[in-house]
mmCIF file of C-alpha atoms in Angstrom:
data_model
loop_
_atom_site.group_PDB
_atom_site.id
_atom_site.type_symbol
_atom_site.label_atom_id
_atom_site.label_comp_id
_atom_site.label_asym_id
_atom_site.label_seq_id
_atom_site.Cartn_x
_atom_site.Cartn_y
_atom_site.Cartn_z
ATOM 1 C CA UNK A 1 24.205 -17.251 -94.599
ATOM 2 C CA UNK A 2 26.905 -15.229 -92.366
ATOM 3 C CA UNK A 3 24.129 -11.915 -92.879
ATOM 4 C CA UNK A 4 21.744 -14.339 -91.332
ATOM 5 C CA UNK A 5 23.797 -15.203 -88.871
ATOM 6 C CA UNK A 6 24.662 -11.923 -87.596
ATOM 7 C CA UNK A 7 21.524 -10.597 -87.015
ATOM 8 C CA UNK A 8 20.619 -13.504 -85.465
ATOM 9 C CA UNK A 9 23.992 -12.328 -83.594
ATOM 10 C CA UNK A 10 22.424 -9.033 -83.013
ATOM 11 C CA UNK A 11 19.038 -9.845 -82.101
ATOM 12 C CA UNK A 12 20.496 -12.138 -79.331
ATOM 13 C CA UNK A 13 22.662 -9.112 -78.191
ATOM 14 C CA UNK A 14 19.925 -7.456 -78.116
ATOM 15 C CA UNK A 15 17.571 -9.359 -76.193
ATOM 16 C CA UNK A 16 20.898 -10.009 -73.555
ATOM 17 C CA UNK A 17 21.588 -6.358 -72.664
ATOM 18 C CA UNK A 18 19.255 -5.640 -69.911
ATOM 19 C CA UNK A 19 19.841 -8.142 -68.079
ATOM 20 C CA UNK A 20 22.455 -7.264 -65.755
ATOM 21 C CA UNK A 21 20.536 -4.473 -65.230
ATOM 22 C CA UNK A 22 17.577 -6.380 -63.711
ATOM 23 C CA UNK A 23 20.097 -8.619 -61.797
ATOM 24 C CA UNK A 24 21.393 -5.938 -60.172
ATOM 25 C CA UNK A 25 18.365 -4.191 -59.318
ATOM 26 C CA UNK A 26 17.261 -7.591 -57.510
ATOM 27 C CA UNK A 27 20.382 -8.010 -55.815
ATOM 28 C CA UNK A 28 19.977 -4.408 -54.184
ATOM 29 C CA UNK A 29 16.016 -5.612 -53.355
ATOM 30 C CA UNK A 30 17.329 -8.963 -52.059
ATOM 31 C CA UNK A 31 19.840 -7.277 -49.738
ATOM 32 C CA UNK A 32 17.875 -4.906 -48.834
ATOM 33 C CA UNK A 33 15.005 -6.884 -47.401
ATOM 34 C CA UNK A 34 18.028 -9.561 -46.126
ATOM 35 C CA UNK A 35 18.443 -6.220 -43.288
ATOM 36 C CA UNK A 36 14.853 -4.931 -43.505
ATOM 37 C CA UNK A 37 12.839 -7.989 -42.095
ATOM 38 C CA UNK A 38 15.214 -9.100 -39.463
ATOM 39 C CA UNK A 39 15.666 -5.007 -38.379
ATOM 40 C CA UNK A 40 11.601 -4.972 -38.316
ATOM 41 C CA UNK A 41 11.735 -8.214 -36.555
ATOM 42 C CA UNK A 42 13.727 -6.640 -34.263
ATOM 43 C CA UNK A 43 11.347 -3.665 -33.418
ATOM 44 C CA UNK A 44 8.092 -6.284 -33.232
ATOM 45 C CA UNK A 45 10.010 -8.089 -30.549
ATOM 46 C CA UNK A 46 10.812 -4.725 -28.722
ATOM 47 C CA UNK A 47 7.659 -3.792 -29.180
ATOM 48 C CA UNK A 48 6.079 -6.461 -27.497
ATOM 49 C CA UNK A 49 8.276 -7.226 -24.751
ATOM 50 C CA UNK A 50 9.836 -3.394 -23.801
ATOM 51 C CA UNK A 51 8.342 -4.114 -20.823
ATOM 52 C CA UNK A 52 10.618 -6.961 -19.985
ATOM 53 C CA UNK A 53 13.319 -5.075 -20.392
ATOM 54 C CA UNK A 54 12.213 -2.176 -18.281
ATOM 55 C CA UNK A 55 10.849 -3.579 -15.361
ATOM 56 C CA UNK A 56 13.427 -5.873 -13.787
ATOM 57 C CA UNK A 57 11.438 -7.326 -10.332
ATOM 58 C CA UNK A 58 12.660 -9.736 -8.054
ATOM 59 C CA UNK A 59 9.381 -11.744 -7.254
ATOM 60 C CA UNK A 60 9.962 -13.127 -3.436
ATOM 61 C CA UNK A 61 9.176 -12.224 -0.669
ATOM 62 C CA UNK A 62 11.393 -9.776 1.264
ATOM 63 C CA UNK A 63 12.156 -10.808 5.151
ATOM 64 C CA UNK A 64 12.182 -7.977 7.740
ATOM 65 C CA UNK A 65 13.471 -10.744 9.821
ATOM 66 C CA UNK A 66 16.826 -10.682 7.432
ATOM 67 C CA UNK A 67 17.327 -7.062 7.822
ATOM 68 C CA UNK A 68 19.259 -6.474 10.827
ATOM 69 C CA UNK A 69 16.712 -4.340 12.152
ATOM 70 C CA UNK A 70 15.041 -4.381 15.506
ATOM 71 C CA UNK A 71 11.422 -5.593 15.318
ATOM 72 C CA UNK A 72 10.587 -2.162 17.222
ATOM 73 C CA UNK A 73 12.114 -0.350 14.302
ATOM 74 C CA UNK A 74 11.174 -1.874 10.777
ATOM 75 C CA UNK A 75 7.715 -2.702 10.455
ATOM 76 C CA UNK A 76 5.832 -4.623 7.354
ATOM 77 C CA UNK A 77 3.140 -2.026 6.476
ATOM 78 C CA UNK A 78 0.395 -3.071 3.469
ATOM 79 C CA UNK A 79 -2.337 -1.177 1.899
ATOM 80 C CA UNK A 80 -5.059 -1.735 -0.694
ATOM 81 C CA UNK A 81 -4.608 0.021 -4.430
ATOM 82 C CA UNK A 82 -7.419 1.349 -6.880
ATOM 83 C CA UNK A 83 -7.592 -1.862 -8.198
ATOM 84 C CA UNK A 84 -7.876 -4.169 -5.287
ATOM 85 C CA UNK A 85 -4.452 -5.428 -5.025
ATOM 86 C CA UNK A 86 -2.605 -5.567 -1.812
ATOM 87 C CA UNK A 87 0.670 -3.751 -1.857
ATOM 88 C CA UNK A 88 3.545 -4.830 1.174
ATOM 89 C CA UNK A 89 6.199 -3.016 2.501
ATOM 90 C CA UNK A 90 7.830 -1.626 5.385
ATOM 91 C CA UNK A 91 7.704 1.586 7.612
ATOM 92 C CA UNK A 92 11.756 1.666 9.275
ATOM 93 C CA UNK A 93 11.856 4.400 11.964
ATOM 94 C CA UNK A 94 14.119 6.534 13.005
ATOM 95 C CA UNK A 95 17.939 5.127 14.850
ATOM 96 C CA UNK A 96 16.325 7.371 18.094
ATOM 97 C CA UNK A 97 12.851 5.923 17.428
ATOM 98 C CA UNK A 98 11.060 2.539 18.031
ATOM 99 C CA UNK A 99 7.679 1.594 18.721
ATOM 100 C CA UNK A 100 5.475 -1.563 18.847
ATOM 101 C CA UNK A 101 3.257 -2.533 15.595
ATOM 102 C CA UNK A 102 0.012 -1.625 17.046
ATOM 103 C CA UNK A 103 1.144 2.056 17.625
ATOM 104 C CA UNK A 104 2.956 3.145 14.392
ATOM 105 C CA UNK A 105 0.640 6.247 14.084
ATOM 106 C CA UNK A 106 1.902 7.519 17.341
ATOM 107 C CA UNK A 107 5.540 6.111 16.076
ATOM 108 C CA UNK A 108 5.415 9.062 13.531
ATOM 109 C CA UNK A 109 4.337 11.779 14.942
ATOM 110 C CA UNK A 110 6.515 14.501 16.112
ATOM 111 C CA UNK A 111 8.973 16.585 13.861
ATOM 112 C CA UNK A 112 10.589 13.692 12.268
ATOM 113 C CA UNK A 113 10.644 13.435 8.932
ATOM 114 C CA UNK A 114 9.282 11.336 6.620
ATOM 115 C CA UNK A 115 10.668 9.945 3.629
ATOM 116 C CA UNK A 116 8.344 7.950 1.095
ATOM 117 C CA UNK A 117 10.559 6.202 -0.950
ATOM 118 C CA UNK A 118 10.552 5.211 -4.484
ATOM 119 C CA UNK A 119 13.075 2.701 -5.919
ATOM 120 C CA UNK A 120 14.561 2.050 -9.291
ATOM 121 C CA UNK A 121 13.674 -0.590 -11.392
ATOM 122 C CA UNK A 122 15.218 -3.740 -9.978
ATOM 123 C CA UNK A 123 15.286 -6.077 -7.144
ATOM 124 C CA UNK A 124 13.022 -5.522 -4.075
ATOM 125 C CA UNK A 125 13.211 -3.478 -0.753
ATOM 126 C CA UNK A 126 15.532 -5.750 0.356
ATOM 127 C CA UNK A 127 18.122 -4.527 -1.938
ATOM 128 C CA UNK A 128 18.181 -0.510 -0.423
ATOM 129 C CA UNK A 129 18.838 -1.165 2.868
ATOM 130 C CA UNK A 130 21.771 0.771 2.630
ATOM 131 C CA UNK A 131 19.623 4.247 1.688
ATOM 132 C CA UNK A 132 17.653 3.526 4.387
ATOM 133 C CA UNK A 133 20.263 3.155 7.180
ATOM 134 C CA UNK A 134 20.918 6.097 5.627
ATOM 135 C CA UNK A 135 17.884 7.962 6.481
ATOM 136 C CA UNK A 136 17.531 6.171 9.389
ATOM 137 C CA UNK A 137 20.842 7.761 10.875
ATOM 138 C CA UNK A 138 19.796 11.083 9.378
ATOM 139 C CA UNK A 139 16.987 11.158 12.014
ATOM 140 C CA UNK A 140 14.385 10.530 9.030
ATOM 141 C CA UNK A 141 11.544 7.431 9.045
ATOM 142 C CA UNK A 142 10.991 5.923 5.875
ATOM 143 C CA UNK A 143 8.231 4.426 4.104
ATOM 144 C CA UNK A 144 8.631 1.915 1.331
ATOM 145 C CA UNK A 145 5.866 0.215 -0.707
ATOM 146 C CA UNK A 146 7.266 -2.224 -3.179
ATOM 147 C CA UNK A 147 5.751 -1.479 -6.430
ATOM 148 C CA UNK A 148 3.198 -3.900 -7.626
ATOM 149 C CA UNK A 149 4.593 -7.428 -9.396
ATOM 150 C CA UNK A 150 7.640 -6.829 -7.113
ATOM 151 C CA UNK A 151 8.730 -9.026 -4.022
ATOM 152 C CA UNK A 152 5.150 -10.233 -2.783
ATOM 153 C CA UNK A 153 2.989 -8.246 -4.397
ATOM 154 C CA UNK A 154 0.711 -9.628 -7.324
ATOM 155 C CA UNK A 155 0.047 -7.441 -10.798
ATOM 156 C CA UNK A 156 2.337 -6.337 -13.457
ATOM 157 C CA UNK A 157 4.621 -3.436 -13.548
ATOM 158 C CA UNK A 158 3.506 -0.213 -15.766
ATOM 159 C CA UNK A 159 3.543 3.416 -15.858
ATOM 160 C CA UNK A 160 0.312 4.395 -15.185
ATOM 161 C CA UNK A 161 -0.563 1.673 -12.456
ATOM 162 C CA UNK A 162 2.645 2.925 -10.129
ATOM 163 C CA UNK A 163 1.415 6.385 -10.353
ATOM 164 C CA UNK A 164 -1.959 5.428 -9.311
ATOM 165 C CA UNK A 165 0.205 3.075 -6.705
ATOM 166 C CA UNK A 166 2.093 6.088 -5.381
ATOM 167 C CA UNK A 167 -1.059 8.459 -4.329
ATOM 168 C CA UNK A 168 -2.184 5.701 -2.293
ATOM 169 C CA UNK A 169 1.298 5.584 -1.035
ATOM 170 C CA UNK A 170 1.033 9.271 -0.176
ATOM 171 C CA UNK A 171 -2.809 8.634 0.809
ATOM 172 C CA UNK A 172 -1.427 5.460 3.487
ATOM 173 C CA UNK A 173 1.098 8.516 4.565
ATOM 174 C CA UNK A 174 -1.130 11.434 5.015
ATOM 175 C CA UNK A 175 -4.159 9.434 6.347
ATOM 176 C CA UNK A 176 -3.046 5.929 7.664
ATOM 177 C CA UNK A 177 -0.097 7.322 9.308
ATOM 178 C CA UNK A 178 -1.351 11.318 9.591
ATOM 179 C CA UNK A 179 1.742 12.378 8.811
ATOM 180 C CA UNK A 180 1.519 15.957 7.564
ATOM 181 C CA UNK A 181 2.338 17.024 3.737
ATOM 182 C CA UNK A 182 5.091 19.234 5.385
ATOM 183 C CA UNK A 183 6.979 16.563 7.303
ATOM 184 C CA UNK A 184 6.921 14.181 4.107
ATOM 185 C CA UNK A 185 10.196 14.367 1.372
ATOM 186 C CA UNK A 186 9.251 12.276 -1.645
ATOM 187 C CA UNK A 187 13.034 10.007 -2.896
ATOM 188 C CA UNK A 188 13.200 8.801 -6.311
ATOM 189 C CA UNK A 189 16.123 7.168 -7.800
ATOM 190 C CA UNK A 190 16.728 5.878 -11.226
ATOM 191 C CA UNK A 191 13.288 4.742 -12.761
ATOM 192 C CA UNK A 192 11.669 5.664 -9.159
ATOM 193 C CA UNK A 193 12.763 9.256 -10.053
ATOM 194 C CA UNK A 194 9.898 8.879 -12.758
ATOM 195 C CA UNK A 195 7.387 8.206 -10.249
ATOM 196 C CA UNK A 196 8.619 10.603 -7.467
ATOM 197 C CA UNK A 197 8.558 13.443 -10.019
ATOM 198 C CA UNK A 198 4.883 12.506 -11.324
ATOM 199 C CA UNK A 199 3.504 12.205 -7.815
ATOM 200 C CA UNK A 200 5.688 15.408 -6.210
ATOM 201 C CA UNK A 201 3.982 17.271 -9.577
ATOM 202 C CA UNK A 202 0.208 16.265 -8.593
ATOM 203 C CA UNK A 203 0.169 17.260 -4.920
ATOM 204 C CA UNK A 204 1.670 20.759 -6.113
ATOM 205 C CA UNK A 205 -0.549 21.265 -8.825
ATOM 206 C CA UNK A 206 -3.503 20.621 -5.779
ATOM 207 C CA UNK A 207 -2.291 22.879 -4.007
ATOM 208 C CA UNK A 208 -0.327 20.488 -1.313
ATOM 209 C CA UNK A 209 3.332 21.423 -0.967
ATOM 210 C CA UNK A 210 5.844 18.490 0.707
ATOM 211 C CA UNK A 211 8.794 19.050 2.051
ATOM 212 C CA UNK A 212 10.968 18.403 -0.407
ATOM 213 C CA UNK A 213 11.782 16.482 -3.582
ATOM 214 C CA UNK A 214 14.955 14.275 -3.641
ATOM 215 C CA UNK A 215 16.088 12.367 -7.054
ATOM 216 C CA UNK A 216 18.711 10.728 -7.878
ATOM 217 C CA UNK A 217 20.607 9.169 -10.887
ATOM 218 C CA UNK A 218 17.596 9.937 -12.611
ATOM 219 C CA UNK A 219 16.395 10.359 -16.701
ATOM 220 C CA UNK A 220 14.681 13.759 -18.119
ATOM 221 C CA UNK A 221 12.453 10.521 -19.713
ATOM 222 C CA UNK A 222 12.399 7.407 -19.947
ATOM 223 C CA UNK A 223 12.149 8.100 -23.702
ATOM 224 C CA UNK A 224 15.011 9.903 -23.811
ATOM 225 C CA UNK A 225 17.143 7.367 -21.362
ATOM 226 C CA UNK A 226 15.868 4.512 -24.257
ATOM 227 C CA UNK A 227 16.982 6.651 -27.290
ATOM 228 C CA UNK A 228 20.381 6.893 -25.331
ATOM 229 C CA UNK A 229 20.726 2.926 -25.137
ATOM 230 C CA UNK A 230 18.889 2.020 -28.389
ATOM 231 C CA UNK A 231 19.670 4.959 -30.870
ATOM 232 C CA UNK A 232 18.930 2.518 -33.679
ATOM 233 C CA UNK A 233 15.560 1.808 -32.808
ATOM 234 C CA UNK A 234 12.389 4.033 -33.444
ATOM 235 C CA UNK A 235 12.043 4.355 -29.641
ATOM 236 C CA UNK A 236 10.363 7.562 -29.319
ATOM 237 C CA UNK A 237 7.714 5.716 -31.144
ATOM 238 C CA UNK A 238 7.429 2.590 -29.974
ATOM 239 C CA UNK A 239 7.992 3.622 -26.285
ATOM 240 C CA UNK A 240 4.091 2.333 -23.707
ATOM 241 C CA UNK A 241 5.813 3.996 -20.223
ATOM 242 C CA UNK A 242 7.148 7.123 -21.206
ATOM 243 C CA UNK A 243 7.967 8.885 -17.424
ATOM 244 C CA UNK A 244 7.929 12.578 -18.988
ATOM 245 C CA UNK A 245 9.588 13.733 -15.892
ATOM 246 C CA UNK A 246 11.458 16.998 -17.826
ATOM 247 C CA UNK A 247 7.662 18.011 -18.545
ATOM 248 C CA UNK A 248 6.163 17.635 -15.275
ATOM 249 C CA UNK A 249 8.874 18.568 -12.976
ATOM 250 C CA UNK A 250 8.301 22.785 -13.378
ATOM 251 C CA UNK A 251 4.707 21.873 -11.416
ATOM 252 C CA UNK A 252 6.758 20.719 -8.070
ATOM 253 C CA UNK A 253 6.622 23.897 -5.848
ATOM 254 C CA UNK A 254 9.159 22.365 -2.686
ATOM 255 C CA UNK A 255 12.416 22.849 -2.256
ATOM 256 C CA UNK A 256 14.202 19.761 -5.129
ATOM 257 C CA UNK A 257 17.812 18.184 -4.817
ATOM 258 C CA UNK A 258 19.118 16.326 -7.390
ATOM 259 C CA UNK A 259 22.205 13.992 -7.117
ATOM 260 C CA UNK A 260 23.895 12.170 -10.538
ATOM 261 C CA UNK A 261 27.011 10.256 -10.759
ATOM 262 C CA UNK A 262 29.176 12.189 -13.434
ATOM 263 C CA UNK A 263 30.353 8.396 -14.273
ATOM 264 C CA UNK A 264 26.570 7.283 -14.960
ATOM 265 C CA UNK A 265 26.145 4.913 -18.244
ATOM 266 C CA UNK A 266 23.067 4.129 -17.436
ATOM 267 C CA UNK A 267 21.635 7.187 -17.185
ATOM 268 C CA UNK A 268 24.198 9.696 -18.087
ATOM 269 C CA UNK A 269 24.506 13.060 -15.857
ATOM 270 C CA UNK A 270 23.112 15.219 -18.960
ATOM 271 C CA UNK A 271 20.003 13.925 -18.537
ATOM 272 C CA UNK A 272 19.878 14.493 -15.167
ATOM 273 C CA UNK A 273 20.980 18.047 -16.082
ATOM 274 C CA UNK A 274 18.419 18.606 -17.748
ATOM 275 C CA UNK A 275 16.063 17.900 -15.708
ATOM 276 C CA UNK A 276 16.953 19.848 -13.554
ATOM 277 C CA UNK A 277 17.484 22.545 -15.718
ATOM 278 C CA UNK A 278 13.584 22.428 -16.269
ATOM 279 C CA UNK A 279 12.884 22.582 -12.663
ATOM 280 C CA UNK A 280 11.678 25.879 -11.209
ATOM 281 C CA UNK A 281 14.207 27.977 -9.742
ATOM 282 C CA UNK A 282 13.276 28.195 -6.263
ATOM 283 C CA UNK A 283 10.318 26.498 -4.057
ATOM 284 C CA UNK A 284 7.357 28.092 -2.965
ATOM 285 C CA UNK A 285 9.037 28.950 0.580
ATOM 286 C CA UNK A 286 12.584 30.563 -1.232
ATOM 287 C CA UNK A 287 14.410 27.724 -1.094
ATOM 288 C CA UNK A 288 16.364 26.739 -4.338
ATOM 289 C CA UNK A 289 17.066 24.317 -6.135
ATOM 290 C CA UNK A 290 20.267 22.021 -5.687
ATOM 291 C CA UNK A 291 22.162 20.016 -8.182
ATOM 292 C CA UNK A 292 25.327 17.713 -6.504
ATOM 293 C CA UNK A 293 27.788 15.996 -9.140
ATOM 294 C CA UNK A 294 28.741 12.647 -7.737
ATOM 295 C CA UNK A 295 32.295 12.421 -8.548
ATOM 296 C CA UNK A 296 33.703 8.928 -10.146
ATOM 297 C CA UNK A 297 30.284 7.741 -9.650
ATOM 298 C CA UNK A 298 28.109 5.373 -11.883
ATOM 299 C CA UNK A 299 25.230 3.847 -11.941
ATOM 300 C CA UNK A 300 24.639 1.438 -9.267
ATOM 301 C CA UNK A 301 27.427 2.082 -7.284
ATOM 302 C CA UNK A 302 26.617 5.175 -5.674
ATOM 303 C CA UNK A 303 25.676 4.030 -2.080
ATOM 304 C CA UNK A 304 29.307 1.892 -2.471
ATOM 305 C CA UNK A 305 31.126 5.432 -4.026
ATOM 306 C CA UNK A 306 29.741 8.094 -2.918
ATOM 307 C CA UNK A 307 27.311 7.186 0.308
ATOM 308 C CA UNK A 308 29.499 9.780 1.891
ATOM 309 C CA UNK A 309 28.813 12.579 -0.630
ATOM 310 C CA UNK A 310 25.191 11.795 -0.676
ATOM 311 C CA UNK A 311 24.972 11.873 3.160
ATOM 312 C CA UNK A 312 25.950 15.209 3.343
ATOM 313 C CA UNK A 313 24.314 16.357 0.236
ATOM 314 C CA UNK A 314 21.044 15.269 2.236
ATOM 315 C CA UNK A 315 21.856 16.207 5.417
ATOM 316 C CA UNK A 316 22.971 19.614 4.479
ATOM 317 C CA UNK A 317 19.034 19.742 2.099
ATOM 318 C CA UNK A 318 17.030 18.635 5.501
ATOM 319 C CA UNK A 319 18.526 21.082 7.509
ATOM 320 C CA UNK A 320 17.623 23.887 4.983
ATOM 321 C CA UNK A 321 13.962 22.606 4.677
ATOM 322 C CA UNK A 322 13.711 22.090 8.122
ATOM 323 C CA UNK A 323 15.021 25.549 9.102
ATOM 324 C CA UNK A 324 12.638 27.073 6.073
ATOM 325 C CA UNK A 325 9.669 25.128 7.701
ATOM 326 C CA UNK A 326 10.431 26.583 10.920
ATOM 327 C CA UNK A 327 11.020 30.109 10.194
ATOM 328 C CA UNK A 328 7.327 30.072 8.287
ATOM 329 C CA UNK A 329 5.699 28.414 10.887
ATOM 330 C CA UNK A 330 3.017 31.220 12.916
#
């Protein structure tokens, strides 16, 4: 009886061993997929909506009448894209320059500059009129096309639609307006800086040369500006609108300046660094290349930090272009 007993004993013992092995094995598997799915939810939802949380448009309207501006000065401008949509913005002249709507070919023409401007990703063209009083008092006219599903235009914001956007941008400027490539300085800040960079890099690489190339508080990528805020995620991956700006930027034969806030968290100064690091030396006509540290400066306060800095850092770049384009002129 007690022999039976303990191997019945045994065999139970036996049988019982394993167990906690098993249990823990499925209590690593269990916790494991308790951070797996929601992590992988996470990246489906990023995946599908990244583009929500790039583009950040403010879809109304924006009044010239609100501006401030003369009705001689700031005029609504529109043009057609590839794709049949009608883009709106304004053309703001110069402080010493006004004209009436009818005339703005003849408004431009002259040895004024001309900026074509490129915003970041938020808001509408309402929301720079500070940069453009800027210009304005620098003796430069500006051009500004919203991009497309921003203020009144229809469409959806992506990569490869704004740089098709911005050569009909240039193609209003250099046809519409006959403004020559050598009067025109292409501004990019922030995401615009993207789309400056890409549009500066195709007009060199045909041979066309602007002015000048002015960026600032602006990423090497937009794949490397998501890694920054999401270093947990497989951006570099997952990433539709990439802005390769670091690779494109050694095409741009004019004369570049690049300003970044040294107290950027958006897009820290590095980055901006480095692109500018990969930019070529010097421009076609000897001029080189500029890099100005915005002291105490973030993000989006520049124009409320540093407006002074950046005044002179762009006054001080259009005199140099405009003395280079004068001393090669026959």
């Amino acid at each position: 009886m007690g022999t039976s007993t303990e191997a019945v004993m045994q065999e139970h013992e036996q049988e019982t061993v394993p167990r906690p092995r098993r249990t823990r094995r499925g209590l690593l598997a269990r916790t494991a997929l308790s951070i797996l799915i929601p992590y992988v939810a996470v990246v489906a939802m990023f995946a599908l909506f990244q583009r929500k949380l790039i583009y950040l448009p403010l879809r109304e309207a924006a009044s010239a009448a609100e501006t401030g501006y003369d009705r001689t000065q700031l005029h609504d401008v529109q043009l057609t894209t590839h794709d049949g949509l009608e883009l709106h913005g304004w053309l703001v002249l110069a402080d010493d320059a006004t004209t009436e709507a009818d005339d703005l070919e003849s408004a431009v023409q002259g040895e004024r500059p001309l900026i074509v401007f490129f915003p970041g990703n938020g808001g509408n063209r309402s929301y720079r009129l500070k940069e453009i009083r800027q210009f304005n008092r620098l003796g430069c006219d500006v051009l500004y096309f919203d991009y497309r599903g921003y203020s009144d235009n229809r469409g959806e914001p992506n990569e490869s639609d704004f740089a098709a956007d911005a050569r009909s941008v240039w193609g209003f400027a250099t046809d519409e307006l006959d403004v020559p490539a050598e009067r025109i300085l292409i501004w990019g800040e922030s995401l615009g800086g993207g789309v400056a960079t890409r549009l500066a890099s195709e007009v060199c690489e045909e041979g066309t040369t602007p002015r000048g190339l002015m960026l600032r508080s602006t990423f090497s990528s937009l794949v490397d500006a998501g890694a920054y805020h999401y270093p947990w995620l497989p951006v570099r991956w997952l990433l539709l609108d990439r802005y390769p700006s670091v690779d494109r930027i050694g095409s741009v034969t004019c004369p570049i300046l690049v300003l970044h806030g040294n107290a950027d968290r958006i897009v820290p100064i590095d980055q901006g660094r480095t692109l500018f690091t990969a930019a070529p030396e010097e421009s076609r006509n000897g001029i080189r290349k500029t890099f100005v540290e915005l002291p105490d400066t973030g993000h989006n306060d520049v124009m409320y930090v540093a407006a002074d800095q950046v005044e002179t850092a762009v006054s001080v770049f259009l005199q140099s272009v405009a003395q280079s384009a004068t001393a090669t002129t026959p």
